[in-house]
Short mmCIF file of C-alpha atoms in Angstrom, two decimals:
data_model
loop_
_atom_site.label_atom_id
_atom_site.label_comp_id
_atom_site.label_asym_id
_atom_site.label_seq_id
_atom_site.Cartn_x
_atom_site.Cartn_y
_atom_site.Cartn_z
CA UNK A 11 -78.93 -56.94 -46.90
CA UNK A 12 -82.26 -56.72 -48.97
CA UNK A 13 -83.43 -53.40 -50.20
CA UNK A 14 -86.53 -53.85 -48.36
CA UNK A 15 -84.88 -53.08 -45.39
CA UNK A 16 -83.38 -49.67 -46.55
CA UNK A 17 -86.53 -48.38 -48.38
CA UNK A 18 -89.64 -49.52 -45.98
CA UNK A 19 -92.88 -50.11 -48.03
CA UNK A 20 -95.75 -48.90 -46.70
CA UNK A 21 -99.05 -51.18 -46.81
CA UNK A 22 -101.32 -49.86 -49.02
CA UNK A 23 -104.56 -49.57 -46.64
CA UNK A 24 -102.17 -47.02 -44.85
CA UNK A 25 -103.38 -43.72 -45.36
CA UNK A 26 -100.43 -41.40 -47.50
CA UNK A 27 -98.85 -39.34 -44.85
CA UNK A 28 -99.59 -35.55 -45.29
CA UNK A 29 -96.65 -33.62 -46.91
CA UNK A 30 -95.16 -31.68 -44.66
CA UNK A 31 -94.35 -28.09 -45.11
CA UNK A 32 -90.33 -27.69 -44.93
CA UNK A 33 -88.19 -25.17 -45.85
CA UNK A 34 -86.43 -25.52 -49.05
CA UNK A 35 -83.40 -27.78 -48.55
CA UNK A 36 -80.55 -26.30 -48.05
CA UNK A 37 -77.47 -27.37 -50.50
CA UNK A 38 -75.25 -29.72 -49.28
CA UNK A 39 -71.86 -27.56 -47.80
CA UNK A 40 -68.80 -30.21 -48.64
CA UNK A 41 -66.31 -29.97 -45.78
CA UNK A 42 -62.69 -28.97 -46.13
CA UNK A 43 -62.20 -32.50 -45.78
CA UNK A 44 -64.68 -33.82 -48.34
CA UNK A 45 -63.00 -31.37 -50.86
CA UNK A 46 -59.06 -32.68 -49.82
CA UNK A 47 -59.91 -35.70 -50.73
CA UNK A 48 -61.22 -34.93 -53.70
CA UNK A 49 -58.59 -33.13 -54.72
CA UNK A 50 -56.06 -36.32 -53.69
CA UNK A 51 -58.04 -38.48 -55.73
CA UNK A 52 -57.77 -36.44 -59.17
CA UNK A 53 -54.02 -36.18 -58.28
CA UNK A 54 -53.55 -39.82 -57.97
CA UNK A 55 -55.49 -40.08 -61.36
CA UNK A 56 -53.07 -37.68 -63.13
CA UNK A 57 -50.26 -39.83 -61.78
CA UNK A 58 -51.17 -42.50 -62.84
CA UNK A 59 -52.49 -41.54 -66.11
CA UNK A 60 -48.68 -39.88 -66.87
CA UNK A 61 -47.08 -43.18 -65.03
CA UNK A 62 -48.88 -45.19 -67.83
CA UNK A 63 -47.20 -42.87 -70.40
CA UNK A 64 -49.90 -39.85 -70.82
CA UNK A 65 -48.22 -36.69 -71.08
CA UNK A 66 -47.86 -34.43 -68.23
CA UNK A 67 -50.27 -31.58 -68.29
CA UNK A 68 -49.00 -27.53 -68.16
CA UNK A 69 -52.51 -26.63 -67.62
CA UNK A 70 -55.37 -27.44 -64.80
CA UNK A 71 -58.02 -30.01 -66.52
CA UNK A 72 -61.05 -27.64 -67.11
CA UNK A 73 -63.54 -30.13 -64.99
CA UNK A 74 -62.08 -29.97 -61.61
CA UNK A 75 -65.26 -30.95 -59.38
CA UNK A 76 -63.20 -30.29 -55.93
CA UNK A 77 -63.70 -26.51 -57.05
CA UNK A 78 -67.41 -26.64 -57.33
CA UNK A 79 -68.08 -23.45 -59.54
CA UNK A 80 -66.45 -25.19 -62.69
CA UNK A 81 -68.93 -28.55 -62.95
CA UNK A 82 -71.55 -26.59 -65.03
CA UNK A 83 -68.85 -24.73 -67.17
CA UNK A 84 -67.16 -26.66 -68.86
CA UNK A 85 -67.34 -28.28 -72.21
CA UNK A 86 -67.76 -32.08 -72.17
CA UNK A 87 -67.56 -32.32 -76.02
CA UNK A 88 -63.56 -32.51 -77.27
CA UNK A 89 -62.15 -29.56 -78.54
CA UNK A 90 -61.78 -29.28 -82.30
CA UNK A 91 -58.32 -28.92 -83.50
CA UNK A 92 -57.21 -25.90 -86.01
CA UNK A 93 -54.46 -26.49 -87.90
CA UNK A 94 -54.50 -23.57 -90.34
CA UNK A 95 -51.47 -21.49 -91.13
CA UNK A 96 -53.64 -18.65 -91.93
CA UNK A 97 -55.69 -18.80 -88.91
CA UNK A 98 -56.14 -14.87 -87.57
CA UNK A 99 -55.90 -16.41 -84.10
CA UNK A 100 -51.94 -16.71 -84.99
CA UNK A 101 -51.82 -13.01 -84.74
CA UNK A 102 -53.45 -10.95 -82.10
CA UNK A 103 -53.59 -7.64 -80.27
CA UNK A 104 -51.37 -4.87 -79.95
CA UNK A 105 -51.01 -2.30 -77.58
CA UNK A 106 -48.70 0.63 -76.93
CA UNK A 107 -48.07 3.90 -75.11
CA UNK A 108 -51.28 5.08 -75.22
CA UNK A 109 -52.52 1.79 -73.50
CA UNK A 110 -50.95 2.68 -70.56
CA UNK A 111 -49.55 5.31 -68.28
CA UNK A 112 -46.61 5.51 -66.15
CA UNK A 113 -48.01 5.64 -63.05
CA UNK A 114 -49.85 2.02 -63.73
CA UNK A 115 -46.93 -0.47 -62.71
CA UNK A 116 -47.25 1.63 -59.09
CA UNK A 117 -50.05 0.24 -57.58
CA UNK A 118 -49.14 2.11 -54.10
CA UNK A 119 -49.41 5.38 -55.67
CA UNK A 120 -53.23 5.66 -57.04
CA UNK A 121 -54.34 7.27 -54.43
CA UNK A 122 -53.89 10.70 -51.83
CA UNK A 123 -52.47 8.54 -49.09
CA UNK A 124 -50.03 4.79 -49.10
CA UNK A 125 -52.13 1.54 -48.58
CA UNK A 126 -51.68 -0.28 -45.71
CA UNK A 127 -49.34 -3.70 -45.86
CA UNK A 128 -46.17 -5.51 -46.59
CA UNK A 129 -44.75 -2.93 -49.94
CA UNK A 130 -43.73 -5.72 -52.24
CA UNK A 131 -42.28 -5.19 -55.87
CA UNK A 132 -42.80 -8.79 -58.06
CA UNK A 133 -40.66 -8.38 -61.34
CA UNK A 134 -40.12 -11.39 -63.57
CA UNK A 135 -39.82 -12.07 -67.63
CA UNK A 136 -41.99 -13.02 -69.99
CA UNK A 137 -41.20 -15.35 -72.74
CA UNK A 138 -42.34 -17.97 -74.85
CA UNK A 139 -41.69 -21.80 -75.35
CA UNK A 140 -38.52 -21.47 -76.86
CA UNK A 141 -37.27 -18.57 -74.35
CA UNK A 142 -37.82 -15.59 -76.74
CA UNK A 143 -38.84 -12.42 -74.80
CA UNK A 144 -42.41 -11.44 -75.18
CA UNK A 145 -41.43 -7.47 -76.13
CA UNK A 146 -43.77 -4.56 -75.47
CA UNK A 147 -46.99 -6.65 -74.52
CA UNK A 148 -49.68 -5.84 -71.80
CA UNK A 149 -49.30 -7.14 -68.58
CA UNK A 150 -52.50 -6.95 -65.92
CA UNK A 151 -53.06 -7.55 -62.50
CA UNK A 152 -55.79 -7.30 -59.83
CA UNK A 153 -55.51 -8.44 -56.45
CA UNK A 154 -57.06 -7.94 -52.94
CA UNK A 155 -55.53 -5.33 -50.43
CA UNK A 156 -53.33 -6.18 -47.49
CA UNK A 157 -56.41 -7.34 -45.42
CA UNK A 158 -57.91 -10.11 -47.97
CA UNK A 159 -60.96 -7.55 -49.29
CA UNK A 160 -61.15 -6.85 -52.75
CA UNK A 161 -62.59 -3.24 -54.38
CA UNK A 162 -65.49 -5.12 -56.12
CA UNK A 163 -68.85 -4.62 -54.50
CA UNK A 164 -69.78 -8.76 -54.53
CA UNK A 165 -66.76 -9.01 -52.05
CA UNK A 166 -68.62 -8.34 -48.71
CA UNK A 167 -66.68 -10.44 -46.40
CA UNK A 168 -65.78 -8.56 -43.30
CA UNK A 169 -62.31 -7.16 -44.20
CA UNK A 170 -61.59 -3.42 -44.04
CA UNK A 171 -61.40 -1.60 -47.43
CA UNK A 172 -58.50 0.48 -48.04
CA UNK A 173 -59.21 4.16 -49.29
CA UNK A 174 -55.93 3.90 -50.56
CA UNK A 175 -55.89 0.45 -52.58
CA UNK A 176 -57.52 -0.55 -55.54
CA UNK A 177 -55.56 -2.87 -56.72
CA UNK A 178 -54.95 -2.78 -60.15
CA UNK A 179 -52.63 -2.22 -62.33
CA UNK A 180 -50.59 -3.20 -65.64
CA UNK A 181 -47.24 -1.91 -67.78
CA UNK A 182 -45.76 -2.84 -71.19
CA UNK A 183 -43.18 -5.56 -71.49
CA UNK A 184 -39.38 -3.99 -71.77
CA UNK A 185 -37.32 -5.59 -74.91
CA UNK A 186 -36.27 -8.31 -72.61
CA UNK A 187 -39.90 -9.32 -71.87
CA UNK A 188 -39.62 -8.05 -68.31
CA UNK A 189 -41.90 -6.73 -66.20
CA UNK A 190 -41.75 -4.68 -62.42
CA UNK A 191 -44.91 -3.63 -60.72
CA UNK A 192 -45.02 -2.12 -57.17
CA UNK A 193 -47.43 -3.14 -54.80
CA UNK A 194 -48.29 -4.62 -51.42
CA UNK A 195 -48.72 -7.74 -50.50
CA UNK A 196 -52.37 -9.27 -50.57
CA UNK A 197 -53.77 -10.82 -47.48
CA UNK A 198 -55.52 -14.38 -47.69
CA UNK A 199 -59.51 -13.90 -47.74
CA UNK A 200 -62.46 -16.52 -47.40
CA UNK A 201 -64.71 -17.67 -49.88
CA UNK A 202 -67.57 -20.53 -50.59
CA UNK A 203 -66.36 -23.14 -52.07
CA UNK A 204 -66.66 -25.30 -49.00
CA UNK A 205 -67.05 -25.16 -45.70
CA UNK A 206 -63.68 -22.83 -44.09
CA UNK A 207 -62.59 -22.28 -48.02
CA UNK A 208 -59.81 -19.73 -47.81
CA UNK A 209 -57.53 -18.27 -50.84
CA UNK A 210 -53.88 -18.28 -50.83
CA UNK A 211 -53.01 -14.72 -51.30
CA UNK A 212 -52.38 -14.41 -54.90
CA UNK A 213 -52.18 -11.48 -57.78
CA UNK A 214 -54.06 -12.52 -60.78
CA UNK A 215 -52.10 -11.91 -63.90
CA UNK A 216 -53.43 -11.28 -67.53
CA UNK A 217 -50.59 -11.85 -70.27
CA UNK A 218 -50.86 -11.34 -73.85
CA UNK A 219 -48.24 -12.92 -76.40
CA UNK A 220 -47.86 -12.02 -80.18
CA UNK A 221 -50.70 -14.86 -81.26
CA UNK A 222 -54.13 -14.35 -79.42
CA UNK A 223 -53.77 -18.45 -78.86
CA UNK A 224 -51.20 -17.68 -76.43
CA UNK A 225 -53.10 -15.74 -74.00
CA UNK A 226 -53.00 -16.54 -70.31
CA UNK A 227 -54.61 -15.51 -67.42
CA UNK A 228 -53.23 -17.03 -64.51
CA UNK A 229 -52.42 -15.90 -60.68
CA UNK A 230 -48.96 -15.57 -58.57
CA UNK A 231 -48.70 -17.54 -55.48
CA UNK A 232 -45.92 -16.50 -52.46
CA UNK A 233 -43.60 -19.19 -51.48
CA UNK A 234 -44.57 -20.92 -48.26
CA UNK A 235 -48.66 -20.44 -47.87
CA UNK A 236 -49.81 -22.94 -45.44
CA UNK A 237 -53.27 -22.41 -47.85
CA UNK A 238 -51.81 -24.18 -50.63
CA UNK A 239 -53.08 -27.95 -49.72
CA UNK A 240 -56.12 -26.97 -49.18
CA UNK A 241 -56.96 -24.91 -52.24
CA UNK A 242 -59.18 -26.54 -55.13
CA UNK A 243 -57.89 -23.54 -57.27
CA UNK A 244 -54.23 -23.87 -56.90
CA UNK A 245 -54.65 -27.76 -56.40
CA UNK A 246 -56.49 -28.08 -60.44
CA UNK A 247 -53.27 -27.57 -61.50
CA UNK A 248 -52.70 -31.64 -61.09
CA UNK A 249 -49.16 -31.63 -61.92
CA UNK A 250 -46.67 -30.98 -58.98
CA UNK A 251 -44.15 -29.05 -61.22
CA UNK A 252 -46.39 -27.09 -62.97
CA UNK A 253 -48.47 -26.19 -59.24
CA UNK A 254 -44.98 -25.11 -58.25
CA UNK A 255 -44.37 -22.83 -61.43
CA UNK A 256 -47.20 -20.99 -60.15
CA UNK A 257 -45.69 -19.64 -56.75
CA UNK A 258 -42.96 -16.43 -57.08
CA UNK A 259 -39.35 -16.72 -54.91
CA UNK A 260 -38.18 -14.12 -52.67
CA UNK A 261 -35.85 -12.45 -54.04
CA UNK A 262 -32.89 -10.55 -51.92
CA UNK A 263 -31.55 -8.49 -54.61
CA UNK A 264 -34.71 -7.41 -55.91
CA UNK A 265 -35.54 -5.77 -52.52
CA UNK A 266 -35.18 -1.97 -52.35
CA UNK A 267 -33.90 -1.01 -49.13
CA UNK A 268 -35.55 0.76 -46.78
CA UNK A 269 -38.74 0.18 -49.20
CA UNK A 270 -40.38 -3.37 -50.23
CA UNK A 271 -39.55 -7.02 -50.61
CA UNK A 272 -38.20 -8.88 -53.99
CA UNK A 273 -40.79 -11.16 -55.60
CA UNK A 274 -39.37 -12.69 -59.20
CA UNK A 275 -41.88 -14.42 -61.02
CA UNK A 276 -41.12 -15.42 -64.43
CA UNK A 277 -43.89 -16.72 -67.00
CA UNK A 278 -44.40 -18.75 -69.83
CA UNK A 279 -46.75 -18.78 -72.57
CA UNK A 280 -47.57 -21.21 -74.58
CA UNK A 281 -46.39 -21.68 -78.56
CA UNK A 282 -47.59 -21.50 -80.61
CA UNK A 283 -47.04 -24.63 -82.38
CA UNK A 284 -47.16 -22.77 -86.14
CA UNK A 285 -44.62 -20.72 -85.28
CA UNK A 286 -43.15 -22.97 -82.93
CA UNK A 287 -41.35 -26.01 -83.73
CA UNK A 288 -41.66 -28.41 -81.21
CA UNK A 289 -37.64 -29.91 -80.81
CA UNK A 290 -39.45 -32.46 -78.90
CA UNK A 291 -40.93 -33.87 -82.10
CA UNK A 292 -39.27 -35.99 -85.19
CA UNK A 293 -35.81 -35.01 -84.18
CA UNK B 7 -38.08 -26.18 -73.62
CA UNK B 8 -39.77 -24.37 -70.70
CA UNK B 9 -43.10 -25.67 -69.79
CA UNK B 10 -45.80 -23.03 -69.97
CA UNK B 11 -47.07 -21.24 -66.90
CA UNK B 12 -50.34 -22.49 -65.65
CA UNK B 13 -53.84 -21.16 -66.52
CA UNK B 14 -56.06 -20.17 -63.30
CA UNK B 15 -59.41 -19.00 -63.52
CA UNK B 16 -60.48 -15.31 -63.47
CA UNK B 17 -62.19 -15.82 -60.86
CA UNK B 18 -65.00 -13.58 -59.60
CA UNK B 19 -63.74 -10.43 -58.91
CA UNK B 20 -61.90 -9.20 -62.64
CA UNK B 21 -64.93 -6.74 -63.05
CA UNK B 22 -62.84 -3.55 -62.07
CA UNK B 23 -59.42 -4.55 -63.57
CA UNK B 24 -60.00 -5.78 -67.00
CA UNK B 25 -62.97 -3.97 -68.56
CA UNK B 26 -62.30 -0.79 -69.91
CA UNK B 27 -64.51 2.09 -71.73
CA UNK B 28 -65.54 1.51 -75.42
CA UNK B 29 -64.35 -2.14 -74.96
CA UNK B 30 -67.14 -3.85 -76.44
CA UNK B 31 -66.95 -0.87 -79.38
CA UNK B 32 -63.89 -1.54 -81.44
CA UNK B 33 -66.08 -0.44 -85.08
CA UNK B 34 -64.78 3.37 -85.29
CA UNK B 35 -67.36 5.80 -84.29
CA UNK B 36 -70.10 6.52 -87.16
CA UNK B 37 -68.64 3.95 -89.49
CA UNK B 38 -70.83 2.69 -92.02
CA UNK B 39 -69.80 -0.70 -92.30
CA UNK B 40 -70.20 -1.08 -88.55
CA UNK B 41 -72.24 -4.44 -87.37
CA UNK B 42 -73.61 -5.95 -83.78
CA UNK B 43 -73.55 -9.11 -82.30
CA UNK B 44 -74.86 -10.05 -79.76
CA UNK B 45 -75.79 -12.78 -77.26
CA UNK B 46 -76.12 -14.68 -74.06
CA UNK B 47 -73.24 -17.03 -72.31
CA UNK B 48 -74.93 -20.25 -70.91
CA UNK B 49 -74.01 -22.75 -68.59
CA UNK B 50 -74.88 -26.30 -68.69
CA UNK B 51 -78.15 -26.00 -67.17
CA UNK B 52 -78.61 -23.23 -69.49
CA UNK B 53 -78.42 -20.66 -66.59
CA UNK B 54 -76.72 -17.17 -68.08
CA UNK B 55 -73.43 -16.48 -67.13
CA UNK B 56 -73.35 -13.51 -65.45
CA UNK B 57 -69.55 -13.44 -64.62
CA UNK B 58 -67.83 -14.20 -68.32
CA UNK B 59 -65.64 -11.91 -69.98
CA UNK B 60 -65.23 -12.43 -73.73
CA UNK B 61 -62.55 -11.01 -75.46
CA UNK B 62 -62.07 -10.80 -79.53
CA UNK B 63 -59.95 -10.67 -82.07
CA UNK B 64 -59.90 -10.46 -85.36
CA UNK B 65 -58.87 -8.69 -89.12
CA UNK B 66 -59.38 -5.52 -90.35
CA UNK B 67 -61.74 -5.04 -93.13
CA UNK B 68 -58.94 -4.70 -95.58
CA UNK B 69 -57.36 -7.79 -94.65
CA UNK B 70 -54.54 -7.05 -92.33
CA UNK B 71 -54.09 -9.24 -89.08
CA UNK B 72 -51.15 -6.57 -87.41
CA UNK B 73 -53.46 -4.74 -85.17
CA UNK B 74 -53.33 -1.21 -83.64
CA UNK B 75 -52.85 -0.33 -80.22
CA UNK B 76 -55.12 1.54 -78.46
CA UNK B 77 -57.67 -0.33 -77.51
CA UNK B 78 -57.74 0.68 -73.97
CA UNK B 79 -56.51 4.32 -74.21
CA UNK B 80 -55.58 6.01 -70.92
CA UNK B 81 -55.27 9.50 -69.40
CA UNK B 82 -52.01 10.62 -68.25
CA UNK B 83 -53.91 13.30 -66.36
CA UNK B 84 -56.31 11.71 -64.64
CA UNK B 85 -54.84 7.99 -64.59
CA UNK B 86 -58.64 7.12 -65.96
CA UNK B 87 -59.81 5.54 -69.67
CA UNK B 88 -60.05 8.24 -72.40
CA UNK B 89 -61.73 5.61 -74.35
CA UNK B 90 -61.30 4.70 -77.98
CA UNK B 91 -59.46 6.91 -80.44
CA UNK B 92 -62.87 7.44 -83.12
CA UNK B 93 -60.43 6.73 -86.33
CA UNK B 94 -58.71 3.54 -85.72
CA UNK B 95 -59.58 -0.02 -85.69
CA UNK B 96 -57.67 -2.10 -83.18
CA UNK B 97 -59.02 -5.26 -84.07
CA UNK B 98 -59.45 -5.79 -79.58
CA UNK B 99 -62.49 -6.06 -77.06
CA UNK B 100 -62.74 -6.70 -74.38
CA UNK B 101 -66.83 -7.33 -72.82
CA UNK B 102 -68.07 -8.71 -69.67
CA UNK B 103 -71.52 -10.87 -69.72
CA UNK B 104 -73.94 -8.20 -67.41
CA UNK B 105 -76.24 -9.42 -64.76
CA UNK B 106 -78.09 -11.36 -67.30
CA UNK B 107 -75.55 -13.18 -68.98
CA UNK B 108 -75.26 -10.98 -71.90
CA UNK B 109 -72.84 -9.55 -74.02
CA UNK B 110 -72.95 -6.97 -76.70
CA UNK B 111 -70.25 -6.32 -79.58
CA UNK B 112 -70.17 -3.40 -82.09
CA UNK B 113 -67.16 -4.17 -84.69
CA UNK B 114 -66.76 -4.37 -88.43
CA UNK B 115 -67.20 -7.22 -90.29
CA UNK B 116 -64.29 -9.48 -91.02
CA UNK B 117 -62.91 -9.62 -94.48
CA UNK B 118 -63.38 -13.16 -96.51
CA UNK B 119 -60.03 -14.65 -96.22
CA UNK B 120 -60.71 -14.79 -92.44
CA UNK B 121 -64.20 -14.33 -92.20
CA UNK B 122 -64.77 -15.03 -88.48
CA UNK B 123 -64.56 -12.98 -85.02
CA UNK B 124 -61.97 -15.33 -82.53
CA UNK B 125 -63.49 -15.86 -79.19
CA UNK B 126 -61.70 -15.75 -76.07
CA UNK B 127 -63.81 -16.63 -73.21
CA UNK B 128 -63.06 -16.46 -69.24
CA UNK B 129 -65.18 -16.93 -66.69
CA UNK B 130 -65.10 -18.08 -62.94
CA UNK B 131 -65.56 -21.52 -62.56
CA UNK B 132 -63.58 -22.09 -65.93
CA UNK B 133 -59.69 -23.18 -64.97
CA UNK B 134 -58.78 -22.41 -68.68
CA UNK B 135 -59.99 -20.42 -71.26
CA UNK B 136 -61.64 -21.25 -73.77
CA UNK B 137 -61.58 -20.18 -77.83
CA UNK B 138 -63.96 -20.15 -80.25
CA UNK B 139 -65.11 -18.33 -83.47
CA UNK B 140 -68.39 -16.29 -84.46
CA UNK B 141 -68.63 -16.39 -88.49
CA UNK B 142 -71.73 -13.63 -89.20
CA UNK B 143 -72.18 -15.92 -92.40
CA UNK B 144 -71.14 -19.31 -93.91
CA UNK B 145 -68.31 -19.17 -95.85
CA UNK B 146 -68.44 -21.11 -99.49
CA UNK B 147 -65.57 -23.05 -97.70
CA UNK B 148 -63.75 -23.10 -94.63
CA UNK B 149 -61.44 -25.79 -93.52
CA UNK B 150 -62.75 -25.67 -89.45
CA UNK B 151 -66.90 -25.69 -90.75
CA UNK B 152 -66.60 -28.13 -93.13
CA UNK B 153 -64.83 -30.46 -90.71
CA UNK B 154 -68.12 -30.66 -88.58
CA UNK B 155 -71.44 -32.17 -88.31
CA UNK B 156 -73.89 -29.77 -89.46
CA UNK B 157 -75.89 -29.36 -85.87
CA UNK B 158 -71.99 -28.34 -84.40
CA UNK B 159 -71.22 -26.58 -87.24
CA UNK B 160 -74.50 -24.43 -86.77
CA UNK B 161 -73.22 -23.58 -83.07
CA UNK B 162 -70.50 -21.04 -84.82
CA UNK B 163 -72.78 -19.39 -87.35
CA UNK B 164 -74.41 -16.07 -86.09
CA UNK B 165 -78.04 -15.73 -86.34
CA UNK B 166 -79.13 -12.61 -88.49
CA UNK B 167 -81.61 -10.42 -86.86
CA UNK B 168 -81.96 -7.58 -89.60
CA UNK B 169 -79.14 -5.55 -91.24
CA UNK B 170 -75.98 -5.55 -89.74
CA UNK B 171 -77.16 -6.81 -86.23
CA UNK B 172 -76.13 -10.91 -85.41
CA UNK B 173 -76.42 -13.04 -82.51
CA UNK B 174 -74.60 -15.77 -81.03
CA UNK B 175 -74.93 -17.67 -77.87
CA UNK B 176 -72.56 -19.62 -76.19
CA UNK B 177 -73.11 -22.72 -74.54
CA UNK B 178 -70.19 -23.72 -71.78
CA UNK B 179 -72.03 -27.04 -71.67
CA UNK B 180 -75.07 -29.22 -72.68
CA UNK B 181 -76.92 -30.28 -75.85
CA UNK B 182 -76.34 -27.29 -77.65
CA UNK B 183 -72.57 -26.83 -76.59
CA UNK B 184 -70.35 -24.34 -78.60
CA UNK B 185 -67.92 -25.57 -80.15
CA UNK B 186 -64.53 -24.67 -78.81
CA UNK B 187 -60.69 -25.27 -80.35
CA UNK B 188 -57.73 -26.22 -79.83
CA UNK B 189 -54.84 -24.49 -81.90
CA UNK B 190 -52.17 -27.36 -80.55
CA UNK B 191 -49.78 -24.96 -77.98
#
């Protein structure tokens, strides 16, 4: 086929036809479909790039086009190594008892009246690489109420609010690196991604470790959301066992009875590598 | 060796979780030695960010990299933010990028063995966070600066705009990209 027949060319004695006054175009929606298989197609990629010996990655690969917000944000230059002992970035914030008051882990018990929803409590440990406890550090979370809506004024979808949710809250590691907050369990909500984008419900969770390079900021998934396939958020995390260290597990004995259901959700952080031998290396 | 949780992206909606009174202000109240930076988060079409959230970290004046806590002091009778403490210096803060993309940081200058601010930098849109470093002067020698061509080196040198007040931009993406680093986790 010639490419005369996909781009006519108009005779030059014809007179230029007058430019018509349209609306601006409207961007392009991508369908739930377009997105999935996207997202299939940077999964096979990872596979293949760990199948030909690349190393697995932990961490979601910054330019993840199936979720459309990140194509402008992130850096296309390589990131410049640091490999100094004395870098301050090997030490890093502190906080203590006044950073935080008792009633913060409770996030059912801000208010006059209880929120609405499943009562949950999520508990889990924090520790490093090499399984140390992460002692007395700042934990945060934020999530949506029990109906998908969060307390932030740019979420307008058409969810109730709940005068008794807000949906915060955060608590000091114990000497075991564990955490407990108490809470109810988000509801799924939509957003604009694509066209029909919806969230897996999900707490976000801020985690600070004893260097500022191990900070994470990261969200909990609940075992068994139909929403996970079809998430570009979840889904940038291209490596099927590190997706699934995302997602808590019920569990039983973590239930109070007569009160909420057991999430355990333990976390990781990262090194760091100068305090951090890695017994992966020159053994 | 456990693998590391996942990053996720903050997402859109951190504004009433993670930013806290006095959380651009770590420089004690009224201290002289007390300097601003400031500056606008860009994204590669050079569009401010209007949803970032930096946070920093760095030495005290004297040296020391322990920290203090009390960054984000709270109320036990109210449950609210009492704010900063006037006296000490956390070495924290925490700032979101307002409506226009723009961030504003009121600390005390780092002392010369580590003579730079570290960056932590979230946004929505970014899967994993990114670190970089604001040095409010060049160094006679720094192992990271010297390393780099001079137009990336410039992208981590604040620009003076009078005494004690810097500014630095960050660009996510583009021609004039910040440099960000990698501390091998």
């Amino acid at each position: 086929m010639s490419h005369a027949s996909l781009t006519p060319q108009r005779k030059s004695s014809e007179p230029a036809a007058p430019t018509p006054q349209l609306p601006a175009p409207q961007p392009v929606v991508p369908t739930q479909r377009e997105i999935s298989a996207e997202i299939s197609a940077a999964h096979a990629r990872a596979a293949e790039a760990v199948t030909a010996g690349a190393a697995p990655l932990d961490h979601p690969p910054r330019n993840f086009a199936p979720y459309r917000s990140s194509v402008l944000r992130h850096p296309r230059q390589p990131l410049v190594r640091v490999e100094d002992p004395e870098a301050a970035e090997l030490h890093g914030p502190v906080f203590g008892v006044t950073d935080v008051t008792d009633l913060d882990a409770d996030l059912t018990r801000q208010h006059l009246g209880e929120p609405l929803g499943e009562r949950i409590t999520v508990s889990g440990r924090i520790t490093d690489r090499a399984g140390r406890p992460v002692r007395g550090q700042l934990v945060e979370v934020w999530q949506a109420n029990a109906s998908g809506r969060y307390a932030h004024q740019r979420d307008q979808h058409p969810a109730p609010l709940d005068p008794h949710f807000t949906g915060v809250g955060r608590c000091l590691t114990d000497d075991q690196g564990g955490y407990r907050f108490t809470t109810i369990k988000p509801g799924a909500y939509p957003w604009r991604n694509h066209d029909n984008a919806w969230r897996p419900a999900h707490i976000h969770f801020s985690l600070f470790g004893t260097a500022f390079t191990q900070r994470l900021v990261t969200q909990m998934y609940f075992p068994g959301d139909p929403l996970f396939p079809y998430d570009p958020i979840l889904q940038s995390v291209t490596e099927p066992a590190a997706r699934e260290r995302l997602v808590a597990s019920y569990d039983h004995a973590l239930s109070v009875p007569e009160w909420s259901l057991g999430y355990r959700w333990n976390i990781v952080l990262d090194g760091p590598a100068a305090t951090l031998p890695d017994p992966e290396e020159g053994s | 060796m456990p693998r590391p949780t996942p990053s996720q992206t903050v997402g859109p909606f951190y504004g009433y979780a993670l930013p806290f009174p006095a959380g651009g202000s770590p420089a004690p109240a009224a201290h002289p030695g007390a300097v601003t930076v400031h500056g606008v988060v860009r994204d590669g079409a050079g569009v401010p960010v209007p949803d970032a959230l930096l946070e920093f970290w760095q030495a005290a004046p004297d040296g020391s990299l322990t920290g203090h806590p009390g960054s984000l002091r709270r109320d036990p009778v109210t449950g609210g933010f009492l704010g900063r403490d006037g006296v000490h210096f956390t070495g924290f803060a925490r700032v979101p990028t307002d409506a226009d993309g723009h961030w504003t940081l009121r600390t005390l200058g780092p002392p010369a063995a580590t003579p730079y601010l570290s960056v932590c930098l979230f946004a929505r849109g970014l899967m994993h966070h990114l670190y970089t470093r604001v040095y409010l002067a060049e160094p006679p020698a720094d192992a990271l600066l010297d390393a780099l061509p001079a137009d990336r080196r410039a992208t981590l040198l604040a620009g003076g705009e009078g005494e004690g007040v810097y500014h630095f931009d960050i660009h996510l993406q583009g021609e004039k990209e910040t440099v960000f680093l990698d501390f091998d986790r």
